[in-house]
Tab-separated table of C-alpha atoms in Angstrom:
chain	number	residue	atom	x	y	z
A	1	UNK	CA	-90.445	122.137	-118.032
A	2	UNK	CA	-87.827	121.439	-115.761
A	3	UNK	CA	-86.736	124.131	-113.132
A	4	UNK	CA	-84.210	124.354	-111.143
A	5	UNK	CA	-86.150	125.503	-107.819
A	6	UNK	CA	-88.430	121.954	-108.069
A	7	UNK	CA	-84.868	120.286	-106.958
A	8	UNK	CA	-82.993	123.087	-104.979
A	9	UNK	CA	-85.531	124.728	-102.480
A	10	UNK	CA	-83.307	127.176	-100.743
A	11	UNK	CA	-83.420	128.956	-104.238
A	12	UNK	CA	-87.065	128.865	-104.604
A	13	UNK	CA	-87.048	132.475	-104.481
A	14	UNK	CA	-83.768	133.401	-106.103
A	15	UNK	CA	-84.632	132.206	-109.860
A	16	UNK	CA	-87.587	134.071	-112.078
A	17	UNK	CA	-90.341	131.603	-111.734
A	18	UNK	CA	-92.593	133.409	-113.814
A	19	UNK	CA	-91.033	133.689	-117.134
A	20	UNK	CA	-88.395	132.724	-120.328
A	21	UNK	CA	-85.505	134.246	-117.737
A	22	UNK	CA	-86.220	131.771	-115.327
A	23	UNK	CA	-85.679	128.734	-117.273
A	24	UNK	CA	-82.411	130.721	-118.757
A	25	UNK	CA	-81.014	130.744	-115.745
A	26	UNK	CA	-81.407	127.699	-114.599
A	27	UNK	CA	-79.775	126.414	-117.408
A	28	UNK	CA	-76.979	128.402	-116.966
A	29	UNK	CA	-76.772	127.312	-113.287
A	30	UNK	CA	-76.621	123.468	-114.674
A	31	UNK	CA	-74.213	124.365	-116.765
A	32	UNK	CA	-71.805	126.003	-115.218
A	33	UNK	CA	-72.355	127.035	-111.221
A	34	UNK	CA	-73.428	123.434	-110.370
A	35	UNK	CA	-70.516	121.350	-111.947
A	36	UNK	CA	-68.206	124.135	-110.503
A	37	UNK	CA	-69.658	123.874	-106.626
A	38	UNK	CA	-69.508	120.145	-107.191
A	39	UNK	CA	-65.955	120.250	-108.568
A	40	UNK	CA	-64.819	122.542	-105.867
A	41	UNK	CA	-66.275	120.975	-103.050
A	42	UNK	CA	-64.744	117.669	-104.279
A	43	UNK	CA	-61.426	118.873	-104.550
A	44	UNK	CA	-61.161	120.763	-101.579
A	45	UNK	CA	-62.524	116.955	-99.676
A	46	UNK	CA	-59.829	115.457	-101.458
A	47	UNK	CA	-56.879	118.378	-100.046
A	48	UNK	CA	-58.335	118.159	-96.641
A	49	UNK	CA	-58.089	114.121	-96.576
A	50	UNK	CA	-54.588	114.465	-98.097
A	51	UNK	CA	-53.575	117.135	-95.411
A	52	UNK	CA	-55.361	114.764	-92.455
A	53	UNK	CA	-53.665	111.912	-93.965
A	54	UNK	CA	-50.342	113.247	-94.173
A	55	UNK	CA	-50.028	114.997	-90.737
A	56	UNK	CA	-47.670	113.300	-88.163
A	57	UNK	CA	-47.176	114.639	-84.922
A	58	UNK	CA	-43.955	115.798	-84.103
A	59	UNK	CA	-41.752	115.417	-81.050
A	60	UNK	CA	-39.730	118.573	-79.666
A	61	UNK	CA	-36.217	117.359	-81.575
A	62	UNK	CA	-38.040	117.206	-84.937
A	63	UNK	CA	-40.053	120.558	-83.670
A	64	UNK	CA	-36.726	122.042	-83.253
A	65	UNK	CA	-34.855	120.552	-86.291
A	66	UNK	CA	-37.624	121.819	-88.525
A	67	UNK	CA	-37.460	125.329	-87.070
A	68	UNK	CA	-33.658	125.754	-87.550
A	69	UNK	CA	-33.813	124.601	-91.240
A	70	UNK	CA	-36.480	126.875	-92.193
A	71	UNK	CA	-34.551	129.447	-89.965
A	72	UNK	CA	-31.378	129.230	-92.344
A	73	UNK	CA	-33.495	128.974	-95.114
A	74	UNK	CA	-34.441	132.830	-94.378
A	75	UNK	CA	-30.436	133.612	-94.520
A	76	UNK	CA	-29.924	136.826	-96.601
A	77	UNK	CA	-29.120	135.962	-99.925
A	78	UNK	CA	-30.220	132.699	-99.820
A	79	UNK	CA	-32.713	131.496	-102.296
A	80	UNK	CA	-36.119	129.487	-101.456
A	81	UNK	CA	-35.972	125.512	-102.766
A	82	UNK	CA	-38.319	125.995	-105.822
A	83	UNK	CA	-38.862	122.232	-105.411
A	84	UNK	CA	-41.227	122.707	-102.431
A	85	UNK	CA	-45.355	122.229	-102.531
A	86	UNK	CA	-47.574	120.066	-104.184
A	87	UNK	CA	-46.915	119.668	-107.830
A	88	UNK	CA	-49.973	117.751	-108.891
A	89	UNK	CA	-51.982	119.795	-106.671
A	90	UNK	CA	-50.847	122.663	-108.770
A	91	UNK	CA	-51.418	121.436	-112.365
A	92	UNK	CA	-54.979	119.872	-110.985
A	93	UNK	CA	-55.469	123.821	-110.459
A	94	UNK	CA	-54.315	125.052	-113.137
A	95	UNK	CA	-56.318	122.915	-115.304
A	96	UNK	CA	-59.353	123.009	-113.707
A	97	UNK	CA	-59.142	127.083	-114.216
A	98	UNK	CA	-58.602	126.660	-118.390
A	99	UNK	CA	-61.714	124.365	-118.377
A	100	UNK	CA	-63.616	126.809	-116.812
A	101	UNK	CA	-62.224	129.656	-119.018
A	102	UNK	CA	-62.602	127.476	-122.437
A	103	UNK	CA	-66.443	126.739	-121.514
A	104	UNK	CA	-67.426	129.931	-120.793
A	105	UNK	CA	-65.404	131.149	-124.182
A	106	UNK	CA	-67.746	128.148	-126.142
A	107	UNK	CA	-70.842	129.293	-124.231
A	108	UNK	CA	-70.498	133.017	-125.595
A	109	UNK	CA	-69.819	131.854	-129.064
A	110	UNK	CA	-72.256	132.425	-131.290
A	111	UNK	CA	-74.641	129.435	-132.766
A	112	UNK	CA	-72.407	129.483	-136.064
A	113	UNK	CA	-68.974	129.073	-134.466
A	114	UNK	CA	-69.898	127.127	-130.659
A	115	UNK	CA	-72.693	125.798	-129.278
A	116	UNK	CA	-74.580	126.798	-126.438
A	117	UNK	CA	-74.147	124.101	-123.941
A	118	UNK	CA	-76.936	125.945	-121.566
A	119	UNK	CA	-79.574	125.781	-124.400
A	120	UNK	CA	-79.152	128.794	-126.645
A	121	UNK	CA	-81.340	131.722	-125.060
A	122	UNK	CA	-84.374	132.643	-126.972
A	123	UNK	CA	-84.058	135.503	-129.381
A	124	UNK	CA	-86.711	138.778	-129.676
A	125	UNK	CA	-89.592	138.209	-132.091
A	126	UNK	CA	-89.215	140.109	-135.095
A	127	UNK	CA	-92.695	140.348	-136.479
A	128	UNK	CA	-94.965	142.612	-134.820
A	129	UNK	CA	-97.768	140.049	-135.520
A	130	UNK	CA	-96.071	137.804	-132.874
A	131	UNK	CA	-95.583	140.017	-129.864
A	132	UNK	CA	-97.623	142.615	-127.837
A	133	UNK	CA	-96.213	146.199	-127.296
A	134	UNK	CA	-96.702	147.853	-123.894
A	135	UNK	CA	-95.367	151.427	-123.470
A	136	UNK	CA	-93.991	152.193	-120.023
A	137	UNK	CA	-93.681	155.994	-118.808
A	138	UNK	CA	-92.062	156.706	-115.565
A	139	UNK	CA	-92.135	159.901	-114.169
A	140	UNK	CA	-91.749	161.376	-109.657
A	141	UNK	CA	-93.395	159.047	-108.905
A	142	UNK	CA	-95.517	157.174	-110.632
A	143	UNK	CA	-95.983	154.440	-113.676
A	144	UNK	CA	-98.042	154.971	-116.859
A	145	UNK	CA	-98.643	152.029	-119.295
A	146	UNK	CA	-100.376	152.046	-122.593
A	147	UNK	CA	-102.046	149.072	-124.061
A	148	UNK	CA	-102.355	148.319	-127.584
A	149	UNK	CA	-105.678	149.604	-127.707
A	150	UNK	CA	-104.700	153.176	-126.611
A	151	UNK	CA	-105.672	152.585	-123.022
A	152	UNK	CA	-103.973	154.078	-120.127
A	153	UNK	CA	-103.144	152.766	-116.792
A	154	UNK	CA	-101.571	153.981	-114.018
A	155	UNK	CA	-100.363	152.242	-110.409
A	156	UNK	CA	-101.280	149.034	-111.998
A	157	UNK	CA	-100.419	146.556	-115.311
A	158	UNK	CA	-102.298	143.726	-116.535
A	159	UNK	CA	-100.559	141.627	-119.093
A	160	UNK	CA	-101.648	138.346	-120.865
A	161	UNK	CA	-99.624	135.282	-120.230
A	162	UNK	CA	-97.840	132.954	-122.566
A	163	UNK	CA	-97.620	136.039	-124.931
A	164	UNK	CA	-94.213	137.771	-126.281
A	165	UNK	CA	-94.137	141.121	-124.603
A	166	UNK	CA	-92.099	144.374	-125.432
A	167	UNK	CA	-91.585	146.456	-123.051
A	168	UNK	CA	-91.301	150.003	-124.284
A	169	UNK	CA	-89.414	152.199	-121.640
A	170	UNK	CA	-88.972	155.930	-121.017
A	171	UNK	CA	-88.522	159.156	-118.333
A	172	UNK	CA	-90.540	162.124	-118.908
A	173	UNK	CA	-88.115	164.028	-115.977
A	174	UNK	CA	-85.731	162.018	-114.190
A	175	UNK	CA	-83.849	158.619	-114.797
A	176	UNK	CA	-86.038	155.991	-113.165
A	177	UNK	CA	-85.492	152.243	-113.174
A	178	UNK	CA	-88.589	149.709	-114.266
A	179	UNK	CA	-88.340	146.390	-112.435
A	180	UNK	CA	-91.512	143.352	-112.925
A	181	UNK	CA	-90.209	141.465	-110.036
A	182	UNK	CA	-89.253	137.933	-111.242
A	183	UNK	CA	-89.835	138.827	-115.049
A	184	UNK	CA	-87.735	141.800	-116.354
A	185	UNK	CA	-85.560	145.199	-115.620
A	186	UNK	CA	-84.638	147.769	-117.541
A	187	UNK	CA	-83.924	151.541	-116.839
A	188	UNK	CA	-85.728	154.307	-117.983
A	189	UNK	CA	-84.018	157.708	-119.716
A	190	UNK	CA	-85.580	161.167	-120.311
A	191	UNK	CA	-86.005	161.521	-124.101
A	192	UNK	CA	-84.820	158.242	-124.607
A	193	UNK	CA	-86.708	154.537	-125.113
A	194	UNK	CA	-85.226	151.417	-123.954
A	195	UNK	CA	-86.515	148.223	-125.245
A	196	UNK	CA	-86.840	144.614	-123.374
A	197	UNK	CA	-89.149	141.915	-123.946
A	198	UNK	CA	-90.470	138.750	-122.195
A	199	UNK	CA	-93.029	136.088	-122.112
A	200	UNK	CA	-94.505	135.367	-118.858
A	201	UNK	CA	-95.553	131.367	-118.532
A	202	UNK	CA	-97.302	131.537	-114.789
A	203	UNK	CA	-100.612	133.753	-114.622
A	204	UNK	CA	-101.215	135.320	-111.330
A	205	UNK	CA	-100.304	139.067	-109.195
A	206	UNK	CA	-96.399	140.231	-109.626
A	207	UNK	CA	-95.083	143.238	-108.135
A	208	UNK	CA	-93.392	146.183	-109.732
A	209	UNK	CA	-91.378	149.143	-108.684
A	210	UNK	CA	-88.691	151.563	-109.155
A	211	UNK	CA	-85.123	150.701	-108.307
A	212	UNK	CA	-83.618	153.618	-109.166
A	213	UNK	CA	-83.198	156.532	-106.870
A	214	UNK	CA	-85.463	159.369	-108.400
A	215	UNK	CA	-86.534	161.685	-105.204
A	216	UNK	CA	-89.152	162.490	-102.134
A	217	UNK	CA	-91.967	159.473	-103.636
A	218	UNK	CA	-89.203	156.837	-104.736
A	219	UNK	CA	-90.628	154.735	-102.155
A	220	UNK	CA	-94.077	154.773	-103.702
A	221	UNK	CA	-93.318	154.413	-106.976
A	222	UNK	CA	-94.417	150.695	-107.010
A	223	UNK	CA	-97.931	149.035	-107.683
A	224	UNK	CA	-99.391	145.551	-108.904
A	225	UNK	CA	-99.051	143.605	-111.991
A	226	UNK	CA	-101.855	141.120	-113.299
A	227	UNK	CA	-100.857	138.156	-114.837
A	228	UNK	CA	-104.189	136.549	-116.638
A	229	UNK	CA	-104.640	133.741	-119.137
A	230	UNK	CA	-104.903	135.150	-123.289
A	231	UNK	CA	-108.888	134.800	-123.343
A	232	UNK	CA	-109.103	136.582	-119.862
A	233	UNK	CA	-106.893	139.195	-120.842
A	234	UNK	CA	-108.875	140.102	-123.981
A	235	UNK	CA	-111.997	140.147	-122.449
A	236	UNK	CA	-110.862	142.968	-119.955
A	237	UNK	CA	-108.969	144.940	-122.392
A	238	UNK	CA	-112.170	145.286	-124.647
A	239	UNK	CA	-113.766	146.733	-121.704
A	240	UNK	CA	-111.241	149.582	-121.655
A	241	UNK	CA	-111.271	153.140	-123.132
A	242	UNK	CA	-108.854	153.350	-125.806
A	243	UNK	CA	-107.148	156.755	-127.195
A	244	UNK	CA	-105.972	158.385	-123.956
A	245	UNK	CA	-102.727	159.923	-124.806
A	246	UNK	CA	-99.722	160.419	-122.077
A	247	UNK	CA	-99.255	163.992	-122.397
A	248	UNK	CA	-103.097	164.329	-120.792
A	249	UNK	CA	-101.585	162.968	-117.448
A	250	UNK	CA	-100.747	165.523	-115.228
A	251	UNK	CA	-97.060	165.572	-113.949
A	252	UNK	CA	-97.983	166.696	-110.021
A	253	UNK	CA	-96.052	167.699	-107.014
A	254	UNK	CA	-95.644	165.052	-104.692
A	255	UNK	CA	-98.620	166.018	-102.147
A	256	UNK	CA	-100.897	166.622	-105.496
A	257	UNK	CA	-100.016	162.782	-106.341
A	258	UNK	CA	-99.809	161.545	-102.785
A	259	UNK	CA	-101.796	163.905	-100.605
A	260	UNK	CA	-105.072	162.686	-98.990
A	261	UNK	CA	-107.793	160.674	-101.348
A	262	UNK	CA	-105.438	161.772	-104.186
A	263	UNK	CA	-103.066	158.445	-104.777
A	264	UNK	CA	-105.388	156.651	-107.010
A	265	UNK	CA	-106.354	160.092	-109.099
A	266	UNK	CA	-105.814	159.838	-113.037
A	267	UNK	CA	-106.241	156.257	-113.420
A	268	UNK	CA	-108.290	156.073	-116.362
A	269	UNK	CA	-108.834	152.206	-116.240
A	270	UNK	CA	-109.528	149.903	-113.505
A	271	UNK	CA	-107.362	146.425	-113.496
A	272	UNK	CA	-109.323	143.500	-113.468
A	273	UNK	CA	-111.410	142.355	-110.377
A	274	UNK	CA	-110.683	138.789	-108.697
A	275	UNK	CA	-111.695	136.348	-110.238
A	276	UNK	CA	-113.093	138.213	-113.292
């Protein structure tokens, strides 16, 4: 699949490389931001060269000629010569800025009235047959994720890859703010679940963390996410204890969670091991 970072380096970084989002915004980037920079740049070449090209040095009469005019153009009560500037330069402008407006207007439109000149953006499986559900708990200041099976997790996620994932997300306490670095965000509410999904195409680690401010152990409030291939996956959920339920976590004080030998305590599976 083509992607934008294999022909733009300095964005290698920039653009979700690991999952649908990625390839959606690349396509909005060739769309739209690309054509636009080119556009731009090209017209403000052509002003410059115009400018350059229409510059004449002037001598100290035509200096002070051109000073006295615009001096008695400033009279009170005078008005300014509407004639003056660029008129082509304007309209150029002008219609370069509907363009921009009308595409963006056809982009939004739905597939029965427009089309999507980006590629229309894939839509949520609707059959629970066809996409994984992973619950995701955040609470000062930690993660909790429960598999399918009933298995917990804590500090660490493994997910299977080329598989539609919903995201299930929630606050036991505070507002908190779930972020799989190049694959998804979404924020978390007390009493409240929020609902994303994604498919991630490239196996390997990703990192996770909160980004919203939620006190003392924000900071640590981060962990490791394992990307493995369907069959892989499996395997290592099979090996996991299933029917732990949320509520058996215990909600600690910061130095109960974080105090010495106590970061890793409550993690009632292990992820998988390299190379596993």
């Amino acid at each position: 699949m083509f992607e934008l970072y294999n022909i733009i380096p300095s964005v290698y970084h920039l653009i979700p490389r690991g999952s649908i989002t990625g390839a959606e915004i690349t396509s909005i980037f060739l769309a739209y931001i690309l054509p636009g920079i080119l556009i731009g740049g090209g017209f403000a070449l052509w002003y410059v060269y115009v400018f350059l090209k229409s510059y004449k040095p002037k001598n100290a009469d035509e200096f002070e000629k051109e000073k006295y005019n615009k001096d008695m153009d400033m009279r009170p009560g005078r008005i300014e010569n509407l004639e003056r500037g660029n008129k082509t330069i304007f309209k150029i402008f002008v219609l370069f800025v509907v363009l921009i407006l009308l595409s963006l207007l056809v982009y939004d439109l739905p597939p029965a009235y427009g089309i999507r000149v980006a590629g229309a953006a894939p839509s949520a499986p609707t059959d629970s047959h066809h996409y994984m559900d992973i619950d995701v708990i955040g609470y000062q200041w930690q993660w909790v994720f429960i598999y399918p099976n009933g298995a917990s997790s804590r500090h660490f996620l493994v997910l299977p890859a080329d598989t539609p994932i919903q995201f299930n997300v929630t606050s036991v306490d505070v507002m908190h703010s779930f972020y799989l670095i190049n694959v998804t965000k979404v924020d978390a509410f007390p009493g409240h679940y929020n609902y994303i999904w994604s498919n991630i195409t490239l196996t390997g680690e990703y990192q996770f963390e909160c980004v919203e401010l939620c006190g003392l152990g924000h900071a640590h409030m981060r962990g490791q996410a394992f990307v493995l291939p369907k069959a892989q996956y499996q395997s290592w959920l099979n090996t996991t204890r299933g029917g732990e339920m949320v509520e058996q976590f215990h909600v600690g004080t910061y130095s109960e969670n974080y105090g010495p030998n106590n970061y890793d305590n409550g993690t009632i599976i292990t992820p998988p091991s390299a190379g596993a």
